[in-house]
mmCIF file of C-alpha atoms in Angstrom:
data_model
loop_
_atom_site.group_PDB
_atom_site.id
_atom_site.type_symbol
_atom_site.label_atom_id
_atom_site.label_comp_id
_atom_site.label_asym_id
_atom_site.label_seq_id
_atom_site.Cartn_x
_atom_site.Cartn_y
_atom_site.Cartn_z
ATOM 1 C CA MET A 1 100.168 114.374 108.774
ATOM 2 C CA SER A 2 97.278 113.065 106.733
ATOM 3 C CA ASN A 3 94.822 110.608 108.245
ATOM 4 C CA THR A 4 94.235 108.913 104.881
ATOM 5 C CA TYR A 5 96.271 105.962 103.628
ATOM 6 C CA PHE A 6 96.139 104.027 100.359
ATOM 7 C CA LEU A 7 96.730 100.631 98.782
ATOM 8 C CA LYS A 8 98.245 100.398 95.298
ATOM 9 C CA SER A 9 94.937 98.763 94.278
ATOM 10 C CA HIS A 10 93.263 102.175 94.909
ATOM 11 C CA GLU A 11 91.409 101.576 98.172
ATOM 12 C CA TYR A 12 91.804 104.133 100.945
ATOM 13 C CA ALA A 13 91.540 104.021 104.722
ATOM 14 C CA ARG A 14 90.552 107.321 106.353
ATOM 15 C CA VAL A 15 91.399 106.947 110.003
ATOM 16 C CA GLU A 16 89.427 108.490 112.857
ATOM 17 C CA GLY A 17 90.550 107.181 116.234
ATOM 18 C CA ASN A 18 90.545 103.372 116.105
ATOM 19 C CA PHE A 19 88.220 103.318 113.096
ATOM 20 C CA ALA A 20 89.023 103.239 109.390
ATOM 21 C CA PHE A 21 86.532 104.354 106.766
ATOM 22 C CA ILE A 22 87.374 102.289 103.684
ATOM 23 C CA GLY A 23 86.464 103.169 100.125
ATOM 24 C CA ILE A 24 87.956 103.656 96.679
ATOM 25 C CA SER A 25 90.014 106.623 95.582
ATOM 26 C CA LYS A 26 88.895 109.345 93.223
ATOM 27 C CA PHE A 27 91.371 107.983 90.665
ATOM 28 C CA ALA A 28 89.741 104.530 90.852
ATOM 29 C CA ALA A 29 86.236 105.992 90.591
ATOM 30 C CA GLU A 30 87.251 107.910 87.465
ATOM 31 C CA GLN A 31 88.796 104.778 85.923
ATOM 32 C CA LEU A 32 85.707 102.675 86.660
ATOM 33 C CA GLY A 33 83.147 105.078 85.279
ATOM 34 C CA ASN A 34 79.534 104.891 86.456
ATOM 35 C CA VAL A 35 79.308 102.564 89.445
ATOM 36 C CA VAL A 36 76.208 100.350 89.291
ATOM 37 C CA TYR A 37 76.691 97.971 92.232
ATOM 38 C CA VAL A 38 78.776 97.586 95.393
ATOM 39 C CA ASP A 39 79.070 94.191 97.090
ATOM 40 C CA MET A 40 79.755 94.803 100.785
ATOM 41 C CA PRO A 41 80.360 92.546 103.774
ATOM 42 C CA GLU A 42 77.976 92.368 106.730
ATOM 43 C CA VAL A 43 78.354 94.188 110.031
ATOM 44 C CA ASP A 44 80.479 92.081 112.428
ATOM 45 C CA ASP A 45 82.360 90.429 109.532
ATOM 46 C CA GLU A 46 86.125 90.319 109.908
ATOM 47 C CA VAL A 47 88.342 91.809 107.210
ATOM 48 C CA GLU A 48 92.060 91.179 106.771
ATOM 49 C CA ALA A 49 94.627 93.653 105.478
ATOM 50 C CA GLY A 50 95.317 92.973 101.809
ATOM 51 C CA GLU A 51 92.410 90.525 101.518
ATOM 52 C CA GLU A 52 89.271 90.883 99.422
ATOM 53 C CA PHE A 53 86.193 92.176 101.256
ATOM 54 C CA GLY A 54 83.778 92.833 98.413
ATOM 55 C CA ALA A 55 83.478 94.003 94.834
ATOM 56 C CA ILE A 56 82.479 97.054 92.876
ATOM 57 C CA GLU A 57 80.849 96.989 89.456
ATOM 58 C CA SER A 58 80.583 99.720 86.871
ATOM 59 C CA VAL A 59 79.254 99.862 83.352
ATOM 60 C CA LYS A 60 82.869 99.221 82.237
ATOM 61 C CA ALA A 61 84.217 96.614 84.644
ATOM 62 C CA ALA A 62 83.989 94.737 87.917
ATOM 63 C CA SER A 63 86.794 94.954 90.467
ATOM 64 C CA ASP A 64 87.491 93.225 93.741
ATOM 65 C CA LEU A 65 87.845 95.444 96.802
ATOM 66 C CA PHE A 66 90.759 94.897 99.173
ATOM 67 C CA SER A 67 90.936 96.024 102.776
ATOM 68 C CA PRO A 68 93.869 98.255 103.728
ATOM 69 C CA VAL A 69 93.596 97.150 107.383
ATOM 70 C CA SER A 70 92.416 94.211 109.486
ATOM 71 C CA GLY A 71 89.488 94.478 111.855
ATOM 72 C CA THR A 72 85.760 94.130 112.369
ATOM 73 C CA VAL A 73 83.154 95.773 110.143
ATOM 74 C CA VAL A 74 81.098 98.040 112.407
ATOM 75 C CA GLU A 75 79.091 99.776 109.693
ATOM 76 C CA VAL A 76 78.371 99.526 105.978
ATOM 77 C CA ASN A 77 77.335 102.495 103.877
ATOM 78 C CA GLU A 78 73.685 101.586 103.263
ATOM 79 C CA ASP A 79 73.255 104.604 100.969
ATOM 80 C CA LEU A 80 75.359 102.795 98.353
ATOM 81 C CA ALA A 81 72.870 99.924 98.135
ATOM 82 C CA ASP A 82 70.255 102.313 96.752
ATOM 83 C CA ASN A 83 72.596 104.724 94.998
ATOM 84 C CA PRO A 84 76.025 103.259 94.143
ATOM 85 C CA ARG A 85 76.769 106.281 91.942
ATOM 86 C CA LEU A 86 77.422 108.289 95.100
ATOM 87 C CA ILE A 87 80.931 106.862 94.779
ATOM 88 C CA ASN A 88 81.319 108.655 91.447
ATOM 89 C CA LYS A 89 80.125 111.955 92.931
ATOM 90 C CA ASP A 90 82.541 111.946 95.874
ATOM 91 C CA PRO A 91 84.402 108.708 96.596
ATOM 92 C CA GLU A 92 86.213 110.131 99.614
ATOM 93 C CA THR A 93 82.993 111.123 101.375
ATOM 94 C CA ASN A 94 81.085 108.023 100.269
ATOM 95 C CA TRP A 95 83.116 105.321 102.001
ATOM 96 C CA ILE A 96 82.059 101.679 101.650
ATOM 97 C CA ILE A 97 82.711 100.155 105.083
ATOM 98 C CA LYS A 98 83.748 101.356 108.525
ATOM 99 C CA VAL A 99 86.151 99.022 110.320
ATOM 100 C CA GLU A 100 87.314 98.917 113.927
ATOM 101 C CA MET A 101 91.013 98.266 113.412
ATOM 102 C CA SER A 102 92.594 95.315 115.200
ATOM 103 C CA ASP A 103 96.168 96.445 114.442
ATOM 104 C CA PRO A 104 96.632 100.179 113.727
ATOM 105 C CA ALA A 105 100.358 99.514 113.130
ATOM 106 C CA GLN A 106 99.294 98.133 109.720
ATOM 107 C CA LEU A 107 98.839 101.746 108.610
ATOM 108 C CA ASP A 108 102.648 101.993 108.444
ATOM 109 C CA GLU A 109 102.560 99.528 105.523
ATOM 110 C CA LEU A 110 100.218 101.697 103.433
ATOM 111 C CA LEU A 111 100.953 104.501 101.003
ATOM 112 C CA SER A 112 100.846 108.150 102.006
ATOM 113 C CA PRO A 113 98.771 110.491 99.806
ATOM 114 C CA GLU A 114 102.028 111.639 98.165
ATOM 115 C CA GLN A 115 103.202 108.086 97.453
ATOM 116 C CA TYR A 116 99.756 107.203 96.127
ATOM 117 C CA ALA A 117 99.774 110.216 93.812
ATOM 118 C CA GLU A 118 103.017 108.845 92.305
ATOM 119 C CA VAL A 119 101.335 105.464 91.709
ATOM 120 C CA CYS A 120 98.426 107.164 89.916
ATOM 121 C CA ALA A 121 100.768 109.318 87.829
ATOM 122 C CA ALA A 122 102.684 106.217 86.742
ATOM 123 C CA GLU A 123 99.434 104.438 85.766
ATOM 124 C CA LYS A 124 98.308 107.352 83.595
ATOM 125 C CA HIS A 125 101.346 106.975 81.316
#
């Protein structure tokens, strides 16, 4: 079973223990084009599943970021402040925030990689 889950809005949660590394999918990074800025919450901020936690801007568009899970931000990816294009290089490695999950059962509400692939395929048509 995969440890990565997705929202239809193209955010992922890669789960390691009680932590979720949250970022945007490769599909979303390709749609956005060159990322120029990532607006991230602060450490110790609370995020709620399905709620906005920040924004991402590219040369093409700006998009809100939604959290797949609820919890407390324990780390932000500081590398993105200086080099937001890391998301374009490898969005799965270059997560945006790390969250200590308050309710891991929320993962059951998210899309599996297979279900997410169907969403992306539908959007390409």
